[in-house]
C-alpha positions as a LaTeX table, in Angstrom:
\begin{tabular}{lrrr}
\hline
Residue & $x$ (\AA) & $y$ (\AA) & $z$ (\AA) \\
\hline
Met1 & 55.63 & 175.32 & 145.42 \\
Met2 & 53.28 & 175.99 & 142.58 \\
Ser3 & 54.85 & 177.73 & 139.58 \\
Ser4 & 52.11 & 180.37 & 139.56 \\
Ser5 & 52.99 & 181.22 & 143.15 \\
Asn6 & 56.61 & 181.65 & 142.24 \\
Arg7 & 55.79 & 183.93 & 139.35 \\
Asp8 & 53.65 & 186.01 & 141.67 \\
Arg9 & 56.33 & 186.15 & 144.33 \\
Glu10 & 59.06 & 187.07 & 141.86 \\
Asp11 & 57.12 & 189.87 & 140.16 \\
Pro12 & 59.98 & 192.40 & 140.09 \\
Leu13 & 60.01 & 195.90 & 141.49 \\
Ser14 & 62.70 & 198.17 & 140.20 \\
Phe15 & 63.65 & 199.32 & 143.63 \\
Ala16 & 64.04 & 195.84 & 145.21 \\
Val17 & 67.76 & 195.14 & 145.55 \\
Ser18 & 69.07 & 191.60 & 145.48 \\
Ala19 & 72.22 & 190.17 & 144.02 \\
Ala20 & 70.24 & 187.22 & 142.72 \\
Thr21 & 67.03 & 188.83 & 141.43 \\
Asn22 & 65.26 & 192.17 & 141.29 \\
Asn23 & 62.64 & 190.99 & 143.70 \\
Pro24 & 59.77 & 192.98 & 145.21 \\
Ser25 & 60.17 & 193.97 & 148.80 \\
Ser26 & 58.39 & 195.85 & 151.44 \\
Ala27 & 58.92 & 198.72 & 153.75 \\
Ser28 & 56.81 & 200.14 & 156.43 \\
Ser29 & 57.01 & 202.62 & 159.14 \\
Pro30 & 55.51 & 202.61 & 162.59 \\
Ala31 & 52.50 & 204.83 & 163.18 \\
Thr32 & 52.08 & 205.78 & 166.81 \\
Gln33 & 49.68 & 208.63 & 166.06 \\
Ser34 & 46.84 & 206.89 & 164.31 \\
Asp35 & 44.32 & 209.68 & 163.66 \\
Pro36 & 46.00 & 211.26 & 160.64 \\
Leu37 & 47.18 & 207.89 & 159.40 \\
Asp38 & 43.75 & 206.23 & 159.30 \\
Ser39 & 42.45 & 208.26 & 156.39 \\
Phe40 & 43.42 & 205.69 & 153.78 \\
Leu41 & 41.39 & 203.10 & 155.63 \\
Ile42 & 38.08 & 204.89 & 155.30 \\
Asp43 & 38.26 & 207.29 & 152.33 \\
Pro44 & 36.00 & 206.21 & 149.47 \\
Pro45 & 37.39 & 205.49 & 146.00 \\
Thr46 & 36.55 & 209.03 & 144.90 \\
His47 & 39.70 & 210.09 & 146.73 \\
Ile48 & 41.58 & 208.75 & 143.77 \\
Ser49 & 39.98 & 211.10 & 141.29 \\
Ser50 & 42.25 & 213.95 & 142.29 \\
Ala51 & 45.36 & 211.88 & 141.73 \\
Pro52 & 47.19 & 211.74 & 138.37 \\
Ala53 & 46.13 & 209.08 & 135.93 \\
Ser54 & 49.13 & 206.88 & 136.66 \\
Phe55 & 47.79 & 206.41 & 140.21 \\
Gln56 & 44.62 & 204.82 & 139.00 \\
Asn57 & 45.78 & 201.42 & 137.77 \\
Glu58 & 43.22 & 199.19 & 139.47 \\
Gly59 & 42.57 & 202.06 & 141.84 \\
Phe60 & 42.99 & 202.28 & 145.57 \\
Leu61 & 40.27 & 200.28 & 147.24 \\
Gly62 & 38.22 & 202.21 & 149.74 \\
Glu63 & 35.93 & 200.59 & 152.30 \\
Asn64 & 32.91 & 200.42 & 150.00 \\
Thr65 & 34.90 & 198.70 & 147.30 \\
Val66 & 36.44 & 196.35 & 149.84 \\
Ser67 & 33.06 & 194.98 & 151.00 \\
Ser68 & 31.92 & 194.36 & 147.41 \\
Ser69 & 35.19 & 192.80 & 146.38 \\
Asp70 & 35.87 & 190.58 & 149.40 \\
Ala71 & 34.54 & 187.41 & 147.82 \\
Glu72 & 36.84 & 187.89 & 144.84 \\
Phe73 & 39.93 & 189.51 & 146.37 \\
Gly74 & 39.54 & 189.32 & 150.13 \\
Phe75 & 39.82 & 186.73 & 152.88 \\
Thr76 & 37.03 & 184.61 & 151.34 \\
Arg77 & 38.47 & 184.48 & 147.85 \\
Pro78 & 38.61 & 181.02 & 146.28 \\
Asp79 & 42.45 & 180.76 & 146.32 \\
Phe80 & 42.86 & 181.94 & 149.91 \\
Arg81 & 45.25 & 179.67 & 151.84 \\
Ser82 & 45.67 & 177.43 & 148.80 \\
Ser83 & 49.43 & 177.79 & 148.40 \\
Gln84 & 52.42 & 176.80 & 150.49 \\
Leu85 & 53.74 & 179.72 & 152.50 \\
Val86 & 57.12 & 178.70 & 153.84 \\
Gly87 & 60.08 & 179.51 & 151.65 \\
Ser88 & 58.33 & 182.31 & 149.79 \\
Val89 & 60.70 & 185.07 & 151.02 \\
Gln90 & 63.86 & 185.47 & 148.96 \\
Tyr91 & 67.08 & 186.02 & 150.83 \\
Tyr92 & 68.00 & 189.49 & 152.01 \\
Glu93 & 69.83 & 191.01 & 154.95 \\
Arg94 & 68.63 & 194.58 & 155.32 \\
His95 & 65.30 & 196.32 & 154.94 \\
Val96 & 65.12 & 200.06 & 154.22 \\
Phe97 & 61.82 & 201.85 & 154.54 \\
Leu98 & 61.10 & 205.24 & 153.01 \\
Cys99 & 58.10 & 207.02 & 154.62 \\
Tyr100 & 56.23 & 208.74 & 151.84 \\
Lys101 & 52.55 & 209.75 & 151.53 \\
Asn102 & 49.92 & 207.03 & 151.82 \\
Pro103 & 48.42 & 204.09 & 149.87 \\
Ser104 & 45.57 & 206.15 & 148.46 \\
Val105 & 48.02 & 208.07 & 146.23 \\
Trp106 & 50.70 & 205.45 & 145.60 \\
Pro107 & 50.87 & 204.50 & 141.89 \\
Pro108 & 51.47 & 200.85 & 141.00 \\
Arg109 & 55.19 & 201.63 & 140.45 \\
Ile110 & 55.82 & 204.40 & 142.90 \\
Glu111 & 59.56 & 203.98 & 142.48 \\
Ala112 & 59.16 & 204.97 & 138.82 \\
Ala113 & 56.80 & 207.93 & 139.19 \\
Glu114 & 58.33 & 210.92 & 137.45 \\
Phe115 & 56.66 & 213.51 & 139.71 \\
Asp116 & 57.60 & 211.71 & 142.94 \\
Arg117 & 61.27 & 212.46 & 142.90 \\
Leu118 & 62.31 & 211.17 & 146.31 \\
Pro119 & 61.27 & 207.50 & 145.98 \\
Arg120 & 62.34 & 207.48 & 142.30 \\
Leu121 & 65.83 & 208.86 & 142.98 \\
Leu122 & 66.38 & 206.77 & 146.10 \\
Ser123 & 65.45 & 203.52 & 144.30 \\
Ala124 & 67.69 & 204.47 & 141.36 \\
Ala125 & 70.63 & 205.20 & 143.66 \\
Val126 & 70.17 & 201.95 & 145.55 \\
Leu127 & 70.06 & 199.94 & 142.36 \\
Ala128 & 73.11 & 201.70 & 141.00 \\
Arg129 & 75.18 & 200.89 & 144.09 \\
Lys130 & 73.81 & 197.40 & 144.89 \\
Gly131 & 77.04 & 195.78 & 143.71 \\
Asp132 & 79.03 & 197.82 & 146.22 \\
Met133 & 76.84 & 196.95 & 149.19 \\
Lys134 & 77.92 & 194.30 & 151.68 \\
Lys135 & 74.32 & 193.38 & 152.50 \\
Glu136 & 71.43 & 192.33 & 150.31 \\
Thr137 & 69.05 & 195.25 & 150.65 \\
Arg138 & 65.35 & 195.74 & 150.10 \\
Leu139 & 63.70 & 199.15 & 149.70 \\
Thr140 & 59.98 & 199.65 & 150.23 \\
Ile141 & 57.64 & 202.61 & 150.67 \\
Cys142 & 55.64 & 203.03 & 153.84 \\
Glu143 & 53.06 & 205.62 & 154.89 \\
Gly144 & 54.35 & 209.04 & 155.88 \\
His145 & 52.62 & 212.16 & 157.23 \\
Asp146 & 54.44 & 215.32 & 158.23 \\
Gly147 & 54.31 & 216.15 & 161.91 \\
Thr148 & 53.98 & 212.52 & 163.01 \\
Glu149 & 56.35 & 209.70 & 163.96 \\
Thr150 & 56.54 & 208.83 & 160.26 \\
Ser151 & 57.06 & 212.11 & 158.51 \\
Asn152 & 57.63 & 212.23 & 154.74 \\
Gly153 & 61.25 & 211.57 & 154.02 \\
Asp154 & 62.00 & 209.58 & 157.17 \\
Val155 & 64.05 & 206.44 & 156.59 \\
Leu156 & 63.84 & 203.36 & 158.83 \\
Ile157 & 66.53 & 200.67 & 158.64 \\
Phe158 & 66.29 & 197.09 & 159.97 \\
Pro159 & 67.90 & 195.14 & 161.56 \\
Asp160 & 69.91 & 198.26 & 162.55 \\
Met161 & 66.78 & 199.60 & 164.32 \\
Ile162 & 67.60 & 203.21 & 163.39 \\
Arg163 & 65.71 & 206.12 & 161.86 \\
Tyr164 & 67.06 & 209.05 & 159.82 \\
Arg165 & 64.81 & 212.10 & 159.67 \\
Arg166 & 63.67 & 214.04 & 156.62 \\
Leu167 & 65.76 & 212.75 & 153.74 \\
Thr168 & 65.32 & 214.93 & 150.61 \\
His169 & 66.04 & 214.22 & 146.99 \\
Phe170 & 69.09 & 216.43 & 147.23 \\
Asp171 & 70.70 & 214.08 & 149.77 \\
Val172 & 69.94 & 210.73 & 148.17 \\
Asp173 & 73.34 & 209.90 & 146.68 \\
Thr174 & 75.22 & 210.92 & 149.80 \\
Phe175 & 72.83 & 208.94 & 152.03 \\
Val176 & 73.20 & 205.76 & 149.98 \\
Glu177 & 76.99 & 206.12 & 149.87 \\
Glu178 & 77.58 & 206.81 & 153.54 \\
Val179 & 74.88 & 204.59 & 155.13 \\
Leu180 & 74.16 & 201.72 & 152.80 \\
Val181 & 77.52 & 201.32 & 151.05 \\
Lys182 & 80.05 & 202.39 & 153.70 \\
Glu183 & 77.68 & 201.42 & 156.56 \\
Gly184 & 78.55 & 204.61 & 158.41 \\
Glu185 & 76.45 & 207.60 & 159.43 \\
Trp186 & 74.81 & 210.18 & 157.28 \\
Leu187 & 76.40 & 213.31 & 158.63 \\
Pro188 & 73.56 & 215.82 & 157.95 \\
Gly189 & 71.34 & 213.63 & 160.12 \\
Thr190 & 71.63 & 211.88 & 163.44 \\
Pro191 & 70.42 & 208.26 & 163.58 \\
Glu192 & 67.69 & 207.68 & 166.16 \\
Ala193 & 67.34 & 204.33 & 167.90 \\
Leu194 & 64.09 & 202.46 & 167.31 \\
Lys195 & 62.55 & 200.46 & 170.12 \\
Gly196 & 59.70 & 197.99 & 170.36 \\
Ser197 & 58.09 & 195.97 & 167.63 \\
Tyr198 & 57.06 & 197.18 & 164.14 \\
Val199 & 54.24 & 195.66 & 162.19 \\
Phe200 & 53.96 & 196.35 & 158.45 \\
Val201 & 50.99 & 195.35 & 156.36 \\
Cys202 & 50.98 & 195.42 & 152.59 \\
Ser203 & 48.09 & 197.69 & 151.55 \\
His204 & 49.24 & 198.62 & 148.02 \\
Gly205 & 45.82 & 198.51 & 146.34 \\
Ser206 & 46.91 & 200.09 & 143.11 \\
Arg207 & 49.53 & 197.36 & 142.73 \\
Asp208 & 47.31 & 194.40 & 143.56 \\
Arg209 & 43.63 & 194.39 & 144.58 \\
Arg210 & 44.13 & 191.54 & 147.04 \\
Cys211 & 46.50 & 193.65 & 149.06 \\
Gly212 & 44.15 & 196.61 & 148.72 \\
Val213 & 41.26 & 194.61 & 150.09 \\
Cys214 & 43.04 & 192.69 & 152.82 \\
Gly215 & 45.52 & 195.30 & 154.01 \\
Pro216 & 43.31 & 198.08 & 155.45 \\
Pro217 & 41.20 & 195.87 & 157.79 \\
Leu218 & 44.38 & 194.24 & 159.05 \\
Val219 & 45.99 & 197.62 & 159.86 \\
Arg220 & 42.76 & 198.66 & 161.52 \\
Arg221 & 42.56 & 195.47 & 163.65 \\
Phe222 & 46.22 & 195.72 & 164.68 \\
Arg223 & 45.73 & 199.29 & 165.85 \\
Glu224 & 42.54 & 198.39 & 167.75 \\
Glu225 & 44.25 & 195.50 & 169.51 \\
Ile226 & 47.34 & 197.59 & 170.29 \\
Glu227 & 45.14 & 200.23 & 171.95 \\
Leu228 & 42.99 & 197.63 & 173.68 \\
Asn229 & 46.03 & 195.96 & 175.25 \\
Gly230 & 47.82 & 199.19 & 176.16 \\
Leu231 & 50.70 & 198.56 & 173.75 \\
Gln232 & 50.99 & 202.09 & 172.42 \\
Gly233 & 54.66 & 203.07 & 172.20 \\
Lys234 & 55.67 & 199.39 & 172.31 \\
Val235 & 54.06 & 198.11 & 169.13 \\
Ser236 & 53.11 & 200.07 & 166.04 \\
Ala237 & 51.33 & 199.05 & 162.82 \\
Ser238 & 51.58 & 200.78 & 159.47 \\
Pro239 & 50.56 & 200.15 & 155.85 \\
Cys240 & 53.30 & 199.59 & 153.32 \\
Ser241 & 53.70 & 199.09 & 149.59 \\
His242 & 54.03 & 195.80 & 147.75 \\
Ile243 & 56.32 & 193.27 & 149.43 \\
Gly244 & 56.06 & 190.40 & 146.96 \\
Gly245 & 53.65 & 187.52 & 146.87 \\
His246 & 50.29 & 189.04 & 146.00 \\
Thr247 & 48.68 & 185.63 & 146.32 \\
Tyr248 & 49.49 & 185.45 & 150.05 \\
Ala249 & 47.58 & 188.62 & 150.98 \\
Gly250 & 47.13 & 189.60 & 153.76 \\
Asn251 & 50.88 & 189.97 & 154.01 \\
Val252 & 52.44 & 191.05 & 157.30 \\
Ile253 & 56.03 & 191.67 & 158.40 \\
Ile254 & 56.98 & 191.92 & 162.07 \\
Phe255 & 60.32 & 193.38 & 163.13 \\
Gly256 & 61.52 & 193.26 & 166.68 \\
Ser257 & 64.03 & 191.78 & 169.11 \\
Ser258 & 64.09 & 188.04 & 169.82 \\
Ile259 & 64.71 & 186.55 & 173.25 \\
Asn260 & 68.46 & 186.69 & 172.76 \\
Gly261 & 68.28 & 190.34 & 171.72 \\
Glu262 & 68.77 & 189.78 & 167.97 \\
Val263 & 66.54 & 191.84 & 165.70 \\
Thr264 & 64.55 & 189.61 & 163.40 \\
Gly265 & 62.11 & 190.24 & 160.54 \\
His266 & 59.42 & 187.57 & 160.15 \\
Trp267 & 57.03 & 187.43 & 157.23 \\
Tyr268 & 53.48 & 186.10 & 157.56 \\
Gly269 & 50.91 & 185.40 & 154.84 \\
Tyr270 & 47.23 & 184.62 & 154.58 \\
Val271 & 46.70 & 186.68 & 157.74 \\
Thr272 & 43.10 & 187.57 & 158.65 \\
Pro273 & 41.87 & 190.12 & 161.25 \\
Asp274 & 41.00 & 187.19 & 163.50 \\
Asp275 & 44.68 & 186.17 & 163.51 \\
Val276 & 45.84 & 189.56 & 164.78 \\
Pro277 & 45.38 & 188.93 & 168.55 \\
Met278 & 47.32 & 185.63 & 168.21 \\
Leu279 & 50.24 & 187.34 & 166.42 \\
Leu280 & 50.39 & 190.02 & 169.13 \\
Glu281 & 50.21 & 187.53 & 171.97 \\
Gln282 & 52.27 & 184.69 & 170.58 \\
His283 & 54.85 & 186.33 & 168.28 \\
Ile284 & 55.35 & 189.74 & 169.93 \\
Gly285 & 54.38 & 188.84 & 173.49 \\
Lys286 & 56.04 & 185.40 & 173.80 \\
Gly287 & 58.57 & 185.43 & 170.96 \\
Glu288 & 56.99 & 182.29 & 169.42 \\
Ile289 & 56.57 & 181.92 & 165.65 \\
Val290 & 53.08 & 181.17 & 164.35 \\
Asp291 & 54.34 & 178.43 & 162.03 \\
Trp292 & 51.18 & 177.84 & 160.01 \\
Leu293 & 51.12 & 181.48 & 158.82 \\
Trp294 & 54.88 & 181.84 & 158.56 \\
Arg295 & 56.40 & 182.72 & 155.11 \\
Gly296 & 60.03 & 183.14 & 156.12 \\
Glu297 & 62.56 & 185.40 & 157.79 \\
Met298 & 65.02 & 188.09 & 156.87 \\
Gly299 & 68.52 & 186.61 & 156.69 \\
Leu300 & 67.46 & 183.10 & 155.66 \\
Ser301 & 67.49 & 181.57 & 152.20 \\
Glu302 & 64.42 & 179.80 & 150.89 \\
Glu303 & 65.98 & 176.45 & 151.68 \\
Gln304 & 66.87 & 177.55 & 155.18 \\
Gln305 & 63.33 & 178.74 & 155.75 \\
Ile306 & 61.95 & 175.33 & 154.85 \\
Lys307 & 64.45 & 173.57 & 157.15 \\
Cys308 & 63.72 & 176.12 & 159.87 \\
Gln309 & 60.00 & 175.29 & 159.74 \\
Glu310 & 60.74 & 171.54 & 159.84 \\
Thr311 & 62.84 & 172.15 & 162.95 \\
Met312 & 60.01 & 174.25 & 164.48 \\
Leu313 & 57.49 & 171.49 & 163.83 \\
Gln314 & 59.81 & 168.89 & 165.42 \\
Leu315 & 60.34 & 171.13 & 168.47 \\
Asn316 & 56.60 & 171.70 & 168.73 \\
Ser317 & 55.99 & 167.94 & 168.64 \\
Lys318 & 58.64 & 167.46 & 171.32 \\
Thr319 & 57.12 & 170.23 & 173.43 \\
Arg320 & 53.69 & 168.61 & 173.18 \\
Ala321 & 55.20 & 165.28 & 174.20 \\
Glu322 & 56.98 & 166.82 & 177.17 \\
Lys323 & 53.77 & 168.58 & 178.16 \\
Ser324 & 52.00 & 165.26 & 178.12 \\
Val325 & 54.71 & 163.77 & 180.35 \\
Gly326 & 54.50 & 166.77 & 182.63 \\
Asp327 & 50.73 & 166.40 & 182.90 \\
Leu328 & 51.24 & 162.73 & 183.78 \\
Glu329 & 53.74 & 163.63 & 186.50 \\
Gln330 & 51.38 & 166.19 & 187.98 \\
Asn331 & 48.51 & 163.73 & 187.91 \\
Gln332 & 50.59 & 161.05 & 189.57 \\
Thr333 & 51.76 & 163.50 & 192.25 \\
Asp334 & 48.20 & 164.64 & 192.91 \\
Glu335 & 46.97 & 161.06 & 193.15 \\
Leu336 & 49.67 & 160.14 & 195.67 \\
Asn337 & 49.66 & 163.35 & 197.67 \\
Pro338 & 48.54 & 162.58 & 201.27 \\
Ala339 & 46.16 & 165.53 & 201.34 \\
Val340 & 44.47 & 164.37 & 198.16 \\
Cys341 & 44.49 & 160.78 & 199.38 \\
Arg342 & 42.68 & 161.72 & 202.59 \\
Met343 & 39.85 & 163.22 & 200.59 \\
Gln344 & 39.32 & 160.10 & 198.52 \\
Asp345 & 36.95 & 157.43 & 199.73 \\
Glu346 & 38.57 & 154.76 & 197.61 \\
Val347 & 41.65 & 154.54 & 195.42 \\
Asp348 & 41.90 & 151.15 & 193.75 \\
Gly349 & 41.17 & 149.47 & 197.04 \\
Cys350 & 43.88 & 151.38 & 198.86 \\
Cys351 & 42.30 & 154.33 & 200.64 \\
Gln352 & 39.58 & 152.50 & 202.52 \\
Glu353 & 36.68 & 153.93 & 204.53 \\
Asn354 & 38.08 & 152.47 & 207.78 \\
Gly355 & 41.06 & 154.76 & 207.68 \\
Asn356 & 43.63 & 152.07 & 207.10 \\
Ser357 & 45.30 & 153.56 & 204.02 \\
Cys358 & 48.48 & 154.91 & 202.51 \\
Cys359 & 47.75 & 158.15 & 204.29 \\
Gln360 & 48.67 & 157.09 & 207.79 \\
Asn361 & 51.18 & 158.86 & 209.95 \\
Asn362 & 54.35 & 158.22 & 211.93 \\
Val363 & 55.92 & 154.79 & 211.30 \\
Lys364 & 59.27 & 154.16 & 213.03 \\
Gly365 & 60.29 & 157.78 & 212.96 \\
Lys366 & 59.47 & 158.24 & 209.29 \\
Thr367 & 56.13 & 159.80 & 208.37 \\
Asn368 & 53.91 & 158.23 & 205.76 \\
Asp369 & 53.95 & 161.54 & 203.91 \\
Glu370 & 57.67 & 160.93 & 203.19 \\
Asp371 & 56.97 & 157.31 & 202.36 \\
Val372 & 54.22 & 158.28 & 199.92 \\
Gly373 & 56.59 & 160.83 & 198.38 \\
Asp374 & 59.23 & 158.17 & 197.77 \\
Arg375 & 56.68 & 155.90 & 196.14 \\
Ala376 & 55.40 & 158.78 & 194.04 \\
Val377 & 58.87 & 159.47 & 192.66 \\
Lys378 & 59.31 & 155.79 & 191.71 \\
Val379 & 55.85 & 155.64 & 190.09 \\
Ile380 & 56.38 & 158.86 & 188.13 \\
Lys381 & 59.72 & 157.70 & 186.81 \\
Thr382 & 58.29 & 154.36 & 185.77 \\
Glu383 & 55.22 & 155.85 & 184.10 \\
Lys384 & 57.31 & 158.52 & 182.42 \\
Arg385 & 59.49 & 155.84 & 180.84 \\
Lys386 & 56.39 & 154.03 & 179.68 \\
Leu387 & 54.87 & 157.20 & 178.18 \\
Val388 & 58.07 & 158.16 & 176.35 \\
Ser389 & 58.36 & 154.64 & 174.98 \\
Gly390 & 54.79 & 154.93 & 173.73 \\
Ile391 & 55.57 & 158.25 & 172.05 \\
Asn392 & 58.51 & 156.65 & 170.28 \\
Gly393 & 56.29 & 154.11 & 168.57 \\
Arg394 & 55.32 & 151.51 & 171.10 \\
Lys395 & 51.90 & 151.21 & 172.66 \\
Gly396 & 51.55 & 153.60 & 175.53 \\
Ala397 & 51.40 & 151.85 & 178.93 \\
Ser398 & 48.24 & 152.39 & 180.91 \\
Val399 & 48.59 & 154.46 & 184.01 \\
His400 & 47.69 & 152.81 & 187.30 \\
Lys401 & 47.54 & 154.18 & 190.83 \\
Val402 & 50.08 & 152.38 & 192.99 \\
Cys403 & 49.68 & 152.28 & 196.73 \\
Arg404 & 50.61 & 149.31 & 198.98 \\
Met405 & 48.46 & 148.12 & 201.82 \\
Pro406 & 49.62 & 149.23 & 205.30 \\
Thr407 & 51.39 & 146.78 & 207.69 \\
Trp408 & 50.07 & 146.09 & 211.18 \\
Ile409 & 52.71 & 148.44 & 212.60 \\
Glu410 & 51.54 & 151.24 & 210.28 \\
Ser411 & 47.95 & 150.54 & 211.33 \\
Trp412 & 48.80 & 151.05 & 215.03 \\
Glu413 & 46.90 & 154.15 & 216.10 \\
Arg414 & 48.22 & 156.78 & 218.44 \\
Glu415 & 45.24 & 156.18 & 220.75 \\
Asp416 & 46.25 & 152.54 & 221.10 \\
Thr417 & 49.68 & 153.67 & 222.28 \\
Tyr418 & 48.18 & 155.96 & 224.89 \\
Ala419 & 45.91 & 153.17 & 226.14 \\
Ala420 & 48.77 & 150.71 & 226.49 \\
Leu421 & 50.80 & 153.25 & 228.42 \\
Ala422 & 47.84 & 153.92 & 230.73 \\
Val423 & 47.42 & 150.21 & 231.49 \\
Ala424 & 51.17 & 149.81 & 232.17 \\
Cys425 & 51.16 & 152.79 & 234.52 \\
Ala426 & 48.10 & 151.47 & 236.40 \\
Ala427 & 49.75 & 148.07 & 236.87 \\
Val428 & 52.89 & 149.70 & 238.23 \\
Ser429 & 50.82 & 151.81 & 240.64 \\
Val430 & 49.01 & 148.70 & 241.93 \\
Ala431 & 52.27 & 146.82 & 242.41 \\
Val432 & 53.79 & 149.67 & 244.39 \\
Ala433 & 50.70 & 150.05 & 246.54 \\
Tyr434 & 50.64 & 146.33 & 247.26 \\
Ser435 & 54.32 & 146.30 & 248.18 \\
Cys436 & 53.81 & 149.12 & 250.62 \\
Tyr437 & 50.80 & 147.35 & 252.15 \\
Lys438 & 52.82 & 144.19 & 252.88 \\
Lys439 & 55.46 & 146.19 & 254.75 \\
Leu440 & 52.98 & 147.58 & 257.21 \\
Pro441 & 53.19 & 146.05 & 260.77 \\
\hline
\end{tabular}
């Protein structure tokens, strides 16, 4: 990876906890009630003017600023999708999210703001006890509004999938000791189970303008698609503070249960609003990773992330090959199916207009349907071997329709049988009548 990308990714936040580095991290909290949480998406930059001076480093980017800055900082910026994504998430095992205010008033270093005691004291306590924690832990700020699902002071913890309500600065040390160090419960509060999927989008405009430009439209699109698809209560999307890797904006983290029930946290970068429906359908709906936007995963080292993507690409190639084989099998079955065969005027000289074809019925107690089925199985197995051989490096064998010409027995029509029986019966009747006539006196 480019050295500049590494420097960007490793830009330290004082409240990011890692035994290896003080690395930036992200936290976000689900927003199921969107009305009060949408204000940061539409408020003009003048909203900043009421904030203290420390909030105004680069300023929070409102919608007017976003449109004028898109070419420089947004999805059309020159360096967009110019860096390698995979392996850009440093190893960690637990993500803690503190719900606190909104991006329009977050200073560049919210964990160090003197007048915001809760995030400052919590980050300091986490850093002080990081050596005593069993799990590598990240702490990030997410949006919080009192009276909603993400009230100020709420703490979300993944992969535990729990929420503690209304942490105050008086309780910080006890909370860190009991929950993050001893991995028990914080007695003043009762942990609530979290369900569904949680989408977090870095929208920390005062920290980096790329996140400030790209984050708000992503949150907006996620919420629109969630509502459009009736996913309220199952999927939630929220803005969060800096998560590391400004250059990859838009940055998205998705937490949720995998197919086997394990809670995972997948990081995506260079996400645009047009990618949102795909992430909802493929990642959340089907549990499939969108590998070309994938940065990494909670619980994996950078090396493991790279190997994981290589494995995913191999599996995807294998899946595509198996799909090709499956399509071949279906095509061969359709071609040899008696019903399809009857509708064809000609199949490589087999299904002829005179009706003498591989689609005939009843030969020596075994129907031609069964005979065709047996031949179909043989053809499919043969062609499947040829296709797989072609995939492994040899030239793919051409596919031919196989259908033998019928024998004279198979061509014997049912009407011919009835005619022969009628002639035989007539002969017997004549013979009996003649015999009776000769016996008359």
